[in-house]
XYZ file of C-alpha atoms in Angstrom:
697
model
C -8.415 8.201 -28.432
C -7.221 4.740 -29.448
C -7.195 2.591 -26.269
C -3.943 0.935 -27.373
C -2.236 4.310 -27.006
C -3.203 4.634 -23.299
C -0.773 3.777 -20.490
C -1.866 3.867 -16.840
C 1.297 3.867 -14.772
C 2.410 4.494 -11.213
C 5.768 5.668 -9.963
C 6.694 3.910 -6.735
C 9.856 3.556 -4.686
C 11.585 3.781 -1.343
C 11.475 7.246 0.253
C 13.966 9.719 -1.274
C 14.651 7.734 -4.442
C 13.491 10.660 -6.568
C 9.934 9.674 -7.633
C 8.461 13.166 -7.456
C 11.499 14.694 -9.200
C 11.116 12.108 -11.974
C 7.403 12.919 -12.367
C 8.262 16.633 -12.544
C 10.681 15.941 -15.441
C 8.129 13.766 -17.243
C 5.591 16.620 -17.041
C 8.190 19.076 -18.330
C 9.273 16.960 -21.321
C 5.648 16.182 -22.249
C 4.964 19.968 -22.106
C 2.438 19.698 -19.255
C 4.459 22.258 -17.287
C 6.779 24.960 -18.587
C 9.109 25.339 -15.631
C 10.732 22.702 -13.434
C 10.306 23.102 -9.668
C 12.322 21.032 -7.197
C 10.890 19.046 -4.272
C 12.884 21.117 -1.794
C 13.379 24.070 -4.155
C 14.538 27.493 -2.976
C 11.515 29.125 -4.612
C 9.301 27.571 -1.925
C 6.868 26.577 -4.698
C 7.599 22.861 -4.476
C 7.094 20.165 -7.082
C 3.837 20.166 -9.078
C 2.667 16.844 -7.639
C 3.395 17.796 -4.003
C 0.610 20.364 -3.829
C -0.265 20.119 -0.115
C 1.492 22.741 2.053
C 2.620 19.982 4.410
C 4.210 18.049 1.530
C 6.152 21.123 0.462
C 7.369 21.868 3.980
C 8.475 18.328 4.782
C 9.727 17.541 1.246
C 7.822 14.243 1.184
C 4.811 12.977 -0.739
C 1.820 12.248 1.512
C -1.039 11.683 -0.914
C -0.774 10.004 -4.264
C -1.424 12.606 -6.959
C -2.768 11.896 -10.433
C -1.900 13.585 -13.684
C -1.783 12.797 -17.380
C 0.629 13.593 -20.162
C 1.042 12.960 -23.887
C 4.182 11.474 -25.387
C 4.586 10.567 -29.073
C 0.809 10.111 -29.603
C 0.396 8.084 -26.384
C -1.625 9.281 -23.385
C 0.089 8.413 -20.107
C -1.980 8.600 -16.901
C 0.501 8.865 -14.027
C 0.063 8.443 -10.296
C 2.980 9.627 -8.141
C 2.809 7.667 -4.886
C 4.413 8.286 -1.459
C 7.566 6.366 -0.530
C 7.070 6.609 3.227
C 5.790 3.368 4.725
C 3.225 5.223 6.860
C 1.321 6.118 3.679
C 1.419 2.605 2.252
C -2.360 2.614 1.527
C -1.784 5.325 -1.080
C 0.552 2.939 -2.898
C -1.882 0.007 -2.490
C -4.802 1.871 -3.987
C -2.749 3.297 -6.845
C -1.345 -0.107 -7.805
C -4.839 -1.631 -7.561
C -6.022 0.455 -10.532
C -2.843 0.770 -12.590
C -1.736 -1.394 -15.503
C 2.020 -0.866 -15.212
C 4.577 0.781 -12.947
C 8.027 2.299 -12.753
C 10.011 1.034 -9.777
C 12.525 3.777 -9.014
C 15.759 2.738 -7.296
C 18.535 4.962 -5.963
C 21.784 4.066 -7.778
C 23.714 4.274 -4.488
C 21.326 2.636 -1.991
C 19.864 0.077 -4.422
C 17.017 -2.110 -3.196
C 15.938 -0.769 0.220
C 13.269 -1.896 2.703
C 10.424 0.073 1.143
C 11.489 -1.021 -2.373
C 10.849 -4.585 -1.151
C 7.387 -3.628 0.157
C 6.436 -1.770 -3.024
C 7.650 -4.684 -5.131
C 5.503 -7.052 -3.045
C 2.497 -4.779 -3.621
C 3.159 -4.740 -7.389
C 3.326 -8.544 -7.367
C 0.046 -8.724 -5.386
C -1.782 -6.789 -8.110
C 0.122 -8.434 -11.033
C 1.605 -5.138 -12.222
C 4.335 -5.349 -14.922
C 7.154 -2.935 -14.160
C 10.253 -1.185 -15.466
C 13.073 -0.499 -12.988
C 14.640 2.950 -13.278
C 18.013 3.337 -11.550
C 17.940 7.037 -10.672
C 20.578 9.427 -9.239
C 23.356 8.211 -11.564
C 25.150 11.516 -10.885
C 25.726 10.692 -7.195
C 29.007 9.466 -5.731
C 28.947 5.675 -5.466
C 26.377 5.195 -8.270
C 26.404 1.574 -9.437
C 23.563 0.357 -11.703
C 25.092 -3.120 -12.075
C 24.901 -3.643 -8.297
C 21.258 -2.456 -8.362
C 20.465 -4.982 -11.129
C 22.067 -7.795 -9.088
C 20.041 -6.734 -6.038
C 16.839 -6.919 -8.110
C 17.807 -10.517 -8.831
C 19.105 -11.502 -5.379
C 16.881 -9.549 -2.988
C 13.655 -9.530 -5.010
C 14.159 -12.702 -7.032
C 13.498 -11.039 -10.410
C 14.820 -11.873 -13.827
C 16.247 -8.359 -14.392
C 18.546 -7.159 -17.182
C 19.769 -3.733 -18.219
C 18.263 -2.432 -21.461
C 20.228 0.815 -21.094
C 23.676 1.586 -19.701
C 25.210 4.853 -18.452
C 27.875 6.879 -20.258
C 30.154 7.597 -17.318
C 28.951 7.782 -13.716
C 28.936 10.104 -10.688
C 30.085 13.624 -11.729
C 31.150 12.236 -15.134
C 27.658 10.955 -15.978
C 26.948 12.304 -19.477
C 24.156 10.298 -21.041
C 22.587 6.901 -21.654
C 23.223 4.139 -24.176
C 20.085 2.439 -25.495
C 21.054 -1.246 -25.701
C 18.120 -2.067 -27.994
C 18.934 0.504 -30.709
C 22.649 0.553 -29.785
C 22.755 4.358 -29.864
C 24.183 6.852 -27.361
C 21.697 9.472 -26.106
C 22.973 12.842 -24.853
C 20.735 15.479 -23.295
C 21.488 19.087 -24.265
C 19.829 22.422 -23.468
C 19.242 24.039 -20.062
C 16.949 21.239 -18.901
C 18.082 18.323 -21.065
C 15.134 18.835 -23.428
C 17.198 18.359 -26.619
C 18.046 14.705 -27.187
C 21.154 14.154 -29.328
C 21.718 10.634 -30.667
C 25.249 9.568 -31.593
C 27.259 6.418 -32.126
C 28.412 4.643 -28.939
C 31.829 5.939 -27.719
C 34.600 3.499 -28.728
C 35.733 2.876 -25.128
C 32.224 1.673 -24.142
C 31.336 -0.328 -27.251
C 32.605 -3.726 -26.091
C 30.831 -3.397 -22.709
C 27.596 -2.347 -24.456
C 27.836 -5.356 -26.813
C 28.408 -7.669 -23.858
C 25.316 -6.319 -22.029
C 23.210 -6.571 -25.203
C 24.391 -10.161 -25.671
C 23.214 -10.976 -22.114
C 19.880 -9.269 -22.811
C 19.374 -11.209 -26.057
C 20.190 -14.476 -24.259
C 17.548 -13.679 -21.605
C 14.963 -12.786 -24.293
C 15.557 -16.102 -26.048
C 13.413 -17.716 -23.309
C 10.428 -15.604 -24.383
C 10.740 -15.481 -28.162
C 11.730 -18.396 -30.448
C 12.929 -16.122 -33.246
C 15.314 -14.292 -30.870
C 16.512 -17.648 -29.484
C 17.153 -18.894 -33.021
C 19.244 -15.825 -33.965
C 21.101 -16.011 -30.629
C 22.073 -19.654 -31.168
C 23.283 -18.871 -34.682
C 25.204 -15.895 -33.274
C 23.428 -13.499 -35.643
C 22.462 -9.904 -34.874
C 18.931 -9.420 -33.479
C 17.133 -6.438 -35.092
C 15.972 -3.729 -32.655
C 12.254 -4.180 -33.533
C 12.356 -7.905 -32.840
C 14.228 -7.423 -29.554
C 11.750 -4.720 -28.498
C 8.825 -7.054 -29.203
C 10.472 -9.795 -27.107
C 11.152 -7.395 -24.190
C 7.514 -6.266 -24.265
C 6.264 -9.872 -24.221
C 8.640 -10.770 -21.359
C 7.707 -7.693 -19.295
C 3.958 -8.295 -19.708
C 4.398 -11.921 -18.620
C 5.665 -10.568 -15.232
C 8.719 -12.809 -15.622
C 11.154 -10.073 -16.631
C 12.071 -6.556 -15.506
C 13.889 -4.231 -17.923
C 16.348 -1.951 -16.096
C 16.902 1.656 -17.256
C 19.335 4.261 -15.913
C 19.388 8.034 -15.591
C 19.338 11.052 -13.330
C 16.012 12.879 -13.107
C 17.598 15.729 -11.147
C 20.275 16.226 -13.814
C 17.675 15.815 -16.628
C 19.258 12.750 -18.202
C 17.569 9.546 -19.360
C 13.935 10.563 -18.739
C 12.882 10.727 -22.420
C 14.280 7.226 -23.008
C 12.268 6.011 -20.002
C 9.100 7.557 -21.519
C 9.805 5.676 -24.746
C 10.197 2.467 -22.705
C 6.845 3.079 -20.949
C 5.159 3.242 -24.370
C 7.135 0.268 -25.732
C 7.040 -2.177 -22.833
C 4.198 -1.421 -20.424
C 0.673 -2.698 -21.177
C -2.290 -0.804 -22.568
C -5.622 -1.399 -20.757
C -6.678 -4.205 -23.129
C -3.612 -6.287 -22.246
C -4.423 -6.561 -18.561
C -6.795 -9.143 -17.107
C -9.407 -7.382 -14.962
C -11.973 -9.487 -13.150
C -15.180 -8.643 -11.306
C -17.717 -10.697 -9.337
C -21.291 -10.954 -10.613
C -23.521 -10.350 -7.585
C -26.547 -11.649 -9.475
C -24.831 -14.955 -10.196
C -23.472 -16.077 -6.818
C -20.324 -13.914 -7.131
C -19.163 -15.761 -10.265
C -15.991 -14.314 -11.793
C -16.447 -12.203 -14.913
C -13.631 -10.925 -17.134
C -14.095 -7.239 -17.936
C -13.467 -6.088 -21.483
C -11.745 -2.761 -22.024
C -14.182 -1.638 -24.713
C -16.507 1.389 -24.684
C -19.545 -0.518 -26.029
C -19.973 -2.850 -23.011
C -21.963 -1.899 -19.842
C -20.096 0.617 -17.659
C -17.928 -0.638 -14.742
C -15.732 1.714 -12.675
C -13.892 1.461 -9.360
C -13.716 4.404 -6.937
C -10.200 4.008 -5.586
C -9.543 7.301 -3.813
C -11.584 10.091 -2.248
C -10.602 13.639 -1.500
C -12.541 16.488 0.034
C -11.861 19.342 -2.330
C -13.046 22.928 -2.490
C -16.235 21.859 -4.260
C -17.144 18.810 -2.146
C -16.069 15.189 -2.424
C -13.850 14.375 -5.357
C -14.000 10.689 -6.302
C -11.132 9.267 -8.357
C -12.358 6.475 -10.603
C -10.699 3.973 -12.911
C -13.020 2.967 -15.749
C -12.601 -0.697 -16.623
C -15.418 -1.230 -19.114
C -17.901 0.868 -21.082
C -18.061 4.642 -20.974
C -19.518 7.409 -18.828
C -20.547 10.958 -19.717
C -21.443 14.079 -17.762
C -25.106 13.843 -16.715
C -25.221 10.005 -16.808
C -26.786 8.013 -13.983
C -24.529 5.406 -12.394
C -25.288 2.889 -9.646
C -23.197 2.143 -6.544
C -23.175 -1.682 -6.366
C -22.605 -1.751 -2.611
C -25.812 0.040 -1.583
C -27.580 0.126 -4.994
C -27.909 3.921 -4.809
C -28.349 5.742 -8.118
C -26.246 8.883 -8.575
C -25.958 11.405 -11.357
C -22.498 12.466 -12.593
C -22.710 16.269 -12.444
C -19.081 16.977 -13.334
C -16.315 14.905 -14.877
C -12.678 16.049 -14.753
C -9.166 14.893 -15.619
C -6.751 15.675 -12.803
C -3.389 17.341 -13.186
C -2.147 17.342 -9.534
C -4.678 19.748 -7.938
C -5.808 21.347 -11.200
C -8.936 20.074 -12.923
C -9.636 19.934 -16.626
C -13.327 19.423 -17.405
C -14.217 16.690 -19.888
C -17.577 15.562 -21.306
C -17.038 11.809 -21.316
C -14.530 9.070 -20.549
C -14.281 5.426 -21.575
C -12.598 2.139 -20.642
C -8.958 2.551 -19.638
C -9.329 6.145 -18.409
C -8.610 7.414 -14.914
C -10.873 10.369 -14.124
C -12.407 12.167 -11.160
C -16.051 13.016 -10.440
C -17.788 15.476 -8.192
C -20.968 14.825 -6.274
C -20.585 11.042 -6.238
C -20.836 10.024 -2.583
C -19.223 6.668 -1.806
C -16.495 4.965 0.195
C -13.058 4.029 -1.074
C -13.032 0.742 -3.028
C -16.695 0.721 -4.152
C -17.738 -0.370 -7.655
C -20.094 1.573 -9.925
C -22.013 0.275 -12.970
C -24.674 1.633 -15.326
C -27.342 -0.396 -13.477
C -27.863 -3.080 -16.145
C -25.364 -5.363 -14.390
C -24.351 -5.761 -10.752
C -20.617 -6.422 -10.690
C -18.242 -5.721 -7.823
C -14.482 -5.590 -8.111
C -12.202 -6.894 -5.397
C -11.135 -4.006 -3.236
C -7.571 -3.349 -2.181
C -5.593 -4.986 0.616
C -5.782 -2.791 3.730
C -3.010 -3.429 6.277
C -3.819 -3.466 10.000
C -3.152 -0.376 12.109
C -0.212 -0.742 14.500
C -0.325 2.410 16.605
C -3.059 4.365 18.416
C -3.403 7.764 20.089
C -6.078 9.172 22.357
C -7.073 12.579 20.930
C -9.373 15.388 22.023
C -9.977 18.951 20.808
C -8.082 21.515 22.896
C -11.017 23.893 22.799
C -14.554 22.533 23.285
C -15.899 25.039 20.728
C -14.017 23.256 17.933
C -15.620 19.866 18.733
C -17.826 20.013 15.614
C -14.788 20.609 13.368
C -12.919 17.848 15.199
C -15.576 15.239 14.397
C -15.936 16.570 10.815
C -12.176 16.127 10.282
C -12.115 12.594 11.749
C -15.108 11.630 9.657
C -13.500 12.894 6.467
C -10.045 11.416 7.101
C -11.363 7.966 7.965
C -13.486 7.970 4.798
C -10.546 9.044 2.619
C -7.907 6.778 4.172
C -8.877 3.184 5.053
C -5.738 2.786 7.234
C -6.769 5.736 9.435
C -9.283 4.354 11.909
C -11.307 6.109 14.592
C -13.154 4.517 17.494
C -14.408 5.463 20.926
C -13.074 3.619 23.951
C -16.218 3.066 26.001
C -14.336 2.499 29.273
C -12.264 5.678 29.217
C -14.735 7.659 27.013
C -11.787 8.758 24.842
C -11.602 9.112 21.066
C -8.847 6.833 19.765
C -7.228 7.239 16.345
C -5.151 4.403 14.885
C -2.775 4.321 11.939
C 0.366 2.973 10.328
C 2.985 4.868 12.344
C 3.849 8.004 14.315
C 4.300 10.161 11.199
C 0.942 9.013 9.781
C -0.966 10.213 12.872
C 1.213 13.333 13.253
C 0.298 14.437 9.715
C -3.435 14.036 10.400
C -3.221 15.987 13.671
C -1.371 18.743 11.816
C -4.003 18.712 9.050
C -6.799 19.116 11.624
C -5.043 22.215 12.920
C -4.515 23.706 9.446
C -7.563 22.648 7.497
C -10.146 22.645 10.304
C -8.684 25.234 12.662
C -8.838 22.656 15.441
C -5.945 22.261 17.894
C -5.704 18.699 19.188
C -4.370 17.310 22.468
C -2.873 13.863 21.921
C -2.111 11.299 24.608
C 0.810 8.884 24.690
C 1.036 6.620 21.622
C -0.487 3.198 22.306
C 0.682 -0.002 20.647
C -2.038 -2.130 19.036
C -1.592 -5.292 21.128
C -3.575 -8.449 20.394
C -4.310 -11.583 22.409
C -4.385 -15.174 21.207
C -4.700 -18.671 22.647
C -1.997 -21.340 22.500
C -3.742 -24.511 23.660
C -6.662 -26.566 22.343
C -9.397 -26.842 24.997
C -12.713 -28.690 25.135
C -15.599 -26.737 26.626
C -19.183 -27.303 27.728
C -21.235 -24.499 29.232
C -24.853 -24.210 30.320
C -26.590 -20.863 30.740
C -29.715 -20.995 32.878
C -31.644 -18.085 34.328
C -35.098 -18.343 35.866
C -37.149 -15.255 36.556
C -40.901 -14.701 36.645
C -42.369 -15.856 33.321
C -40.159 -17.435 30.670
C -36.505 -17.776 31.626
C -33.286 -18.198 29.629
C -31.754 -21.536 28.743
C -28.882 -22.514 26.423
C -26.162 -25.127 26.482
C -23.231 -25.397 24.076
C -20.141 -27.574 23.895
C -17.183 -27.984 21.567
C -13.548 -26.992 21.159
C -11.565 -23.745 21.266
C -8.302 -24.034 19.362
C -5.574 -21.707 18.104
C -5.237 -20.801 14.410
C -1.741 -20.360 12.958
C -0.515 -16.768 13.544
C 0.010 -16.129 9.842
C -3.515 -17.285 8.940
C -5.547 -14.848 6.851
C -8.589 -15.207 9.105
C -8.170 -14.101 12.683
C -11.362 -15.897 13.750
C -13.128 -19.005 12.503
C -16.477 -20.460 13.518
C -17.127 -24.126 12.720
C -20.617 -25.609 13.045
C -20.518 -29.387 13.607
C -23.929 -29.720 15.251
C -25.829 -32.820 14.123
C -29.156 -34.293 15.128
C -30.721 -30.918 15.965
C -29.061 -30.621 19.401
C -29.193 -26.870 18.833
C -31.883 -25.571 16.434
C -30.554 -24.063 13.180
C -31.810 -20.559 14.000
C -29.609 -20.372 17.131
C -26.311 -21.337 15.425
C -25.609 -17.737 14.231
C -26.363 -16.566 17.803
C -23.472 -18.702 19.110
C -21.168 -17.235 16.440
C -22.258 -13.690 17.338
C -21.728 -14.352 21.048
C -18.175 -15.634 20.504
C -17.305 -12.639 18.312
C -18.687 -10.133 20.825
C -16.580 -11.608 23.633
C -13.421 -11.850 21.480
C -13.437 -8.102 20.810
C -11.887 -7.733 24.271
C -9.559 -10.354 25.670
C -9.371 -11.021 29.420
C -5.610 -10.385 29.802
C -5.393 -6.707 28.792
C -8.676 -6.047 26.979
C -7.051 -6.324 23.517
C -8.880 -7.987 20.582
C -8.392 -11.770 20.417
C -7.030 -13.152 17.116
C -6.110 -16.620 15.851
C -9.169 -18.203 17.478
C -11.243 -21.089 16.129
C -14.498 -22.007 17.883
C -15.999 -25.407 16.979
C -19.440 -26.302 18.358
C -20.522 -29.934 18.231
C -22.816 -30.380 21.229
C -25.502 -28.547 23.153
C -29.079 -28.507 24.337
C -32.089 -26.204 24.210
C -35.470 -25.655 25.867
C -38.658 -25.267 23.814
C -39.795 -22.203 25.745
C -36.757 -20.691 27.470
C -34.206 -20.860 24.616
C -33.764 -17.692 22.573
C -31.276 -15.835 20.399
C -30.142 -13.804 23.429
C -29.771 -16.896 25.660
C -27.383 -18.551 23.153
C -25.430 -15.323 22.666
C -24.913 -14.949 26.434
C -24.046 -18.657 26.714
C -21.339 -18.327 24.013
C -19.911 -15.160 25.588
C -19.712 -16.734 29.040
C -18.205 -19.945 27.653
C -15.263 -17.921 26.276
C -14.833 -16.129 29.624
C -15.008 -19.369 31.643
C -12.572 -21.396 29.497
C -10.239 -18.620 28.294
C -7.588 -19.209 30.990
C -7.443 -22.958 30.162
C -6.526 -22.061 26.549
C -3.210 -20.579 27.853
C -3.695 -17.097 26.377
C -0.720 -14.877 25.461
C -0.341 -11.232 24.458
C 0.907 -10.473 20.923
C 2.777 -7.319 19.945
C 3.551 -5.810 16.534
C 7.112 -6.545 15.414
C 8.560 -4.028 12.966
C 11.158 -4.476 10.248
C 13.768 -1.812 10.970
C 16.458 -0.634 8.585
C 18.984 1.839 9.986
C 21.760 3.567 8.003
C 24.630 5.489 9.605
C 28.331 6.206 8.964
C 30.562 3.191 9.737
C 32.142 4.762 12.833
C 28.746 4.679 14.608
C 28.054 0.976 13.964
C 28.638 -0.009 17.610
C 26.263 2.678 18.912
C 23.530 1.784 16.383
C 23.681 -1.958 17.138
C 23.798 -1.243 20.893
C 20.644 0.894 20.700
C 18.762 -1.793 18.767
C 19.792 -4.476 21.278
C 18.592 -2.284 24.173
C 15.202 -2.087 22.488
C 14.738 -5.882 22.421
C 15.772 -5.890 18.752
C 17.021 -8.932 16.845
C 19.727 -8.058 14.313
C 18.945 -9.814 11.012
C 22.003 -8.621 9.099
C 24.469 -5.788 8.541
C 26.164 -4.564 5.406
C 28.399 -1.662 4.418
C 28.629 0.365 1.257
C 30.369 3.705 0.676
C 31.468 4.054 4.323
C 27.856 3.678 5.478
C 26.634 0.729 7.487
C 23.117 -0.632 7.101
C 21.642 -2.634 9.973
C 18.523 -4.744 9.338
C 16.641 -5.801 12.452
C 13.291 -6.900 13.849
C 12.141 -4.782 16.783
C 8.948 -4.584 18.878
C 7.033 -1.368 18.101
C 6.499 -0.703 21.826
C 10.249 -0.130 22.233
C 10.581 2.239 19.265
C 9.037 5.452 20.600
C 11.618 8.225 20.684
C 14.057 6.178 18.579
C 14.590 8.953 16.003
C 15.861 11.364 18.680
C 18.155 8.735 20.233
C 19.533 7.709 16.847
C 20.267 11.297 15.846
C 22.068 12.073 19.084
C 24.134 8.858 18.853
C 25.178 9.512 15.224
C 25.675 13.325 15.262
C 22.462 13.683 13.257
C 23.736 11.464 10.408
C 21.683 8.321 11.119
C 18.460 7.533 9.240
C 15.962 4.728 9.653
C 12.875 3.226 8.031
C 10.426 0.999 9.789
C 7.451 -1.045 8.637
C 5.106 -3.614 10.144
C 6.290 -7.203 9.761
C 4.142 -9.518 11.911
C 2.621 -10.118 15.343
C 4.620 -12.181 17.876
C 4.118 -13.178 21.549
C 5.619 -10.799 24.124
C 8.189 -12.124 26.659
C 6.675 -13.366 29.952
C 7.966 -10.441 32.070
C 6.472 -7.928 29.612
C 3.158 -9.826 29.632
C 2.983 -9.698 33.429
C 3.746 -5.974 33.415
C 1.048 -5.253 30.797
C -1.520 -7.294 32.746
C -0.651 -5.478 35.972
C -1.100 -2.071 34.289
C -4.442 -3.184 32.854
C -5.705 -4.333 36.268
C -4.624 -1.017 37.841
C -6.403 0.927 35.087
C -9.591 -1.121 35.606
C -9.421 -0.617 39.360
C -9.001 3.163 38.931
C -11.973 3.327 36.540
C -14.215 1.323 38.878
C -13.601 3.618 41.852
């Protein structure tokens, strides 16, 4: 297969924009499936890509699913990702390995909160994208407004390269502004594309939009600019070339329109994917050479170079662990030996498959640009594999911090083995699902991205592992930080029979900015051998150990810089342990002087409800210590954007439904950490002291 004919794309969007429905249509038109199933279809079968029972029941996508299709001699590898913010890691890991993406927008709602997040993720991984304004058949559909929102809310240079023929219930087809032809979709499922001349009543509007598009493309192509200035017609091939160049430069987003549900505009979108999104050779992929001090190396998408692949997703299937891998360089065949660069373990590839949702198609080999899955390759998510001749590692994906925790325990002691098996598997598959044991209360704590995220895993334990789980009250992931720079000097001295313990360290504790990437920094400014070199890491280790639990409420301490510039040692009594204890005690002794505060997760909340309930919605947000950032109305619906502390949001869905007669909806995602008000801090500290007192009895 010619690598230039491969497209690796993801379909991402806000929840309920129609991603899975769009993927279903793509599979139908590329003849991968022979019958269309709906996400919430009456047949109970559910869409092809939503193959988990839970996904079919809830009508949402939980795991990203991979498939591949062929369209006009191109192979398109597709990953359908979840829209719900709780499963954001699935989007992160898909975008990490994809070359291009389709950003699906609802023609009525436009750019919503999760569209902003997904767009930010695409920008983080430099993914060129096409915007597809879906649901053109719905009342209130307005693709022009969506295009303006792409410019205003997301700051993109976006222009329509297609326009609708009619809208809402009169939506009939799509005009291709590059070829200037009207496309109609006939047949039961829109499989027959009929091309006609543009209807007379729409011609002037189409010309106007094409003129705007040509003007925008003039910035990317001199020939187009030249023809534009001379007011000459730009041939379709030349315009297409300019759009491709602009899209790949990440400085332009072509906007398409259609209705996946009504089977209109999908084939034109497939053409656009082949025309405008990159093939694997057009994307810059870098790795770090571990044998050359992590120097950056550019990977070449050719089969004759040494093999490099990234395991980006794991799944426990019927036949053991299934490892999804994107091949960046070289090739791999069944029976080959590959090396995990993290632990240098050699593994044999016993089985190589191409995935179509949960179906597997065996293949003998795969080369650069392919996305495949392997059995029997044990690893963690984000690890790099090579053929052993080189030792490259690729940067792994961005993993957001967990914001919510639950104490969980198996209902029946006999299912304890299944319980730990399930936790082990889920935490290996999903980097945002974390498990730890609270030593003080001896409880197992699971942490994740939101209530739904943890709910789904508890439900999966029950179904897949036959293990009923008792869950405690949700706990917010608080943090502590310091607000004042403080000098410290501490001496640790302990004399027992034989050699004692002696260490002395001095320096400064100071706060880091809250938005800093590092939550802890250690700075060594020791000169003149006041502390021997071998004990410097001991000080660092001691600080880190103590900062795992703050002294206000036992939460991890973030935004902390420890600088050591003074100290003393004893030839006999100083040791690694003495300096560790000294550093730990120094934090405890001087912590109060640093004016510590408690931080809480603040969420970005977006609530939609009919206009008549605006007062009730705003009132509820204010009661929950929310700050209203803005309100807007469209189609008799009000949208309220706010910032709210997560601790106040438990039970919000029930309250919102009862206040809006079940018509209100909301989306919430983590925004940042911020200090809690003084009265809340005092209350949290009081509860913590009471808990400690009860445990010590």
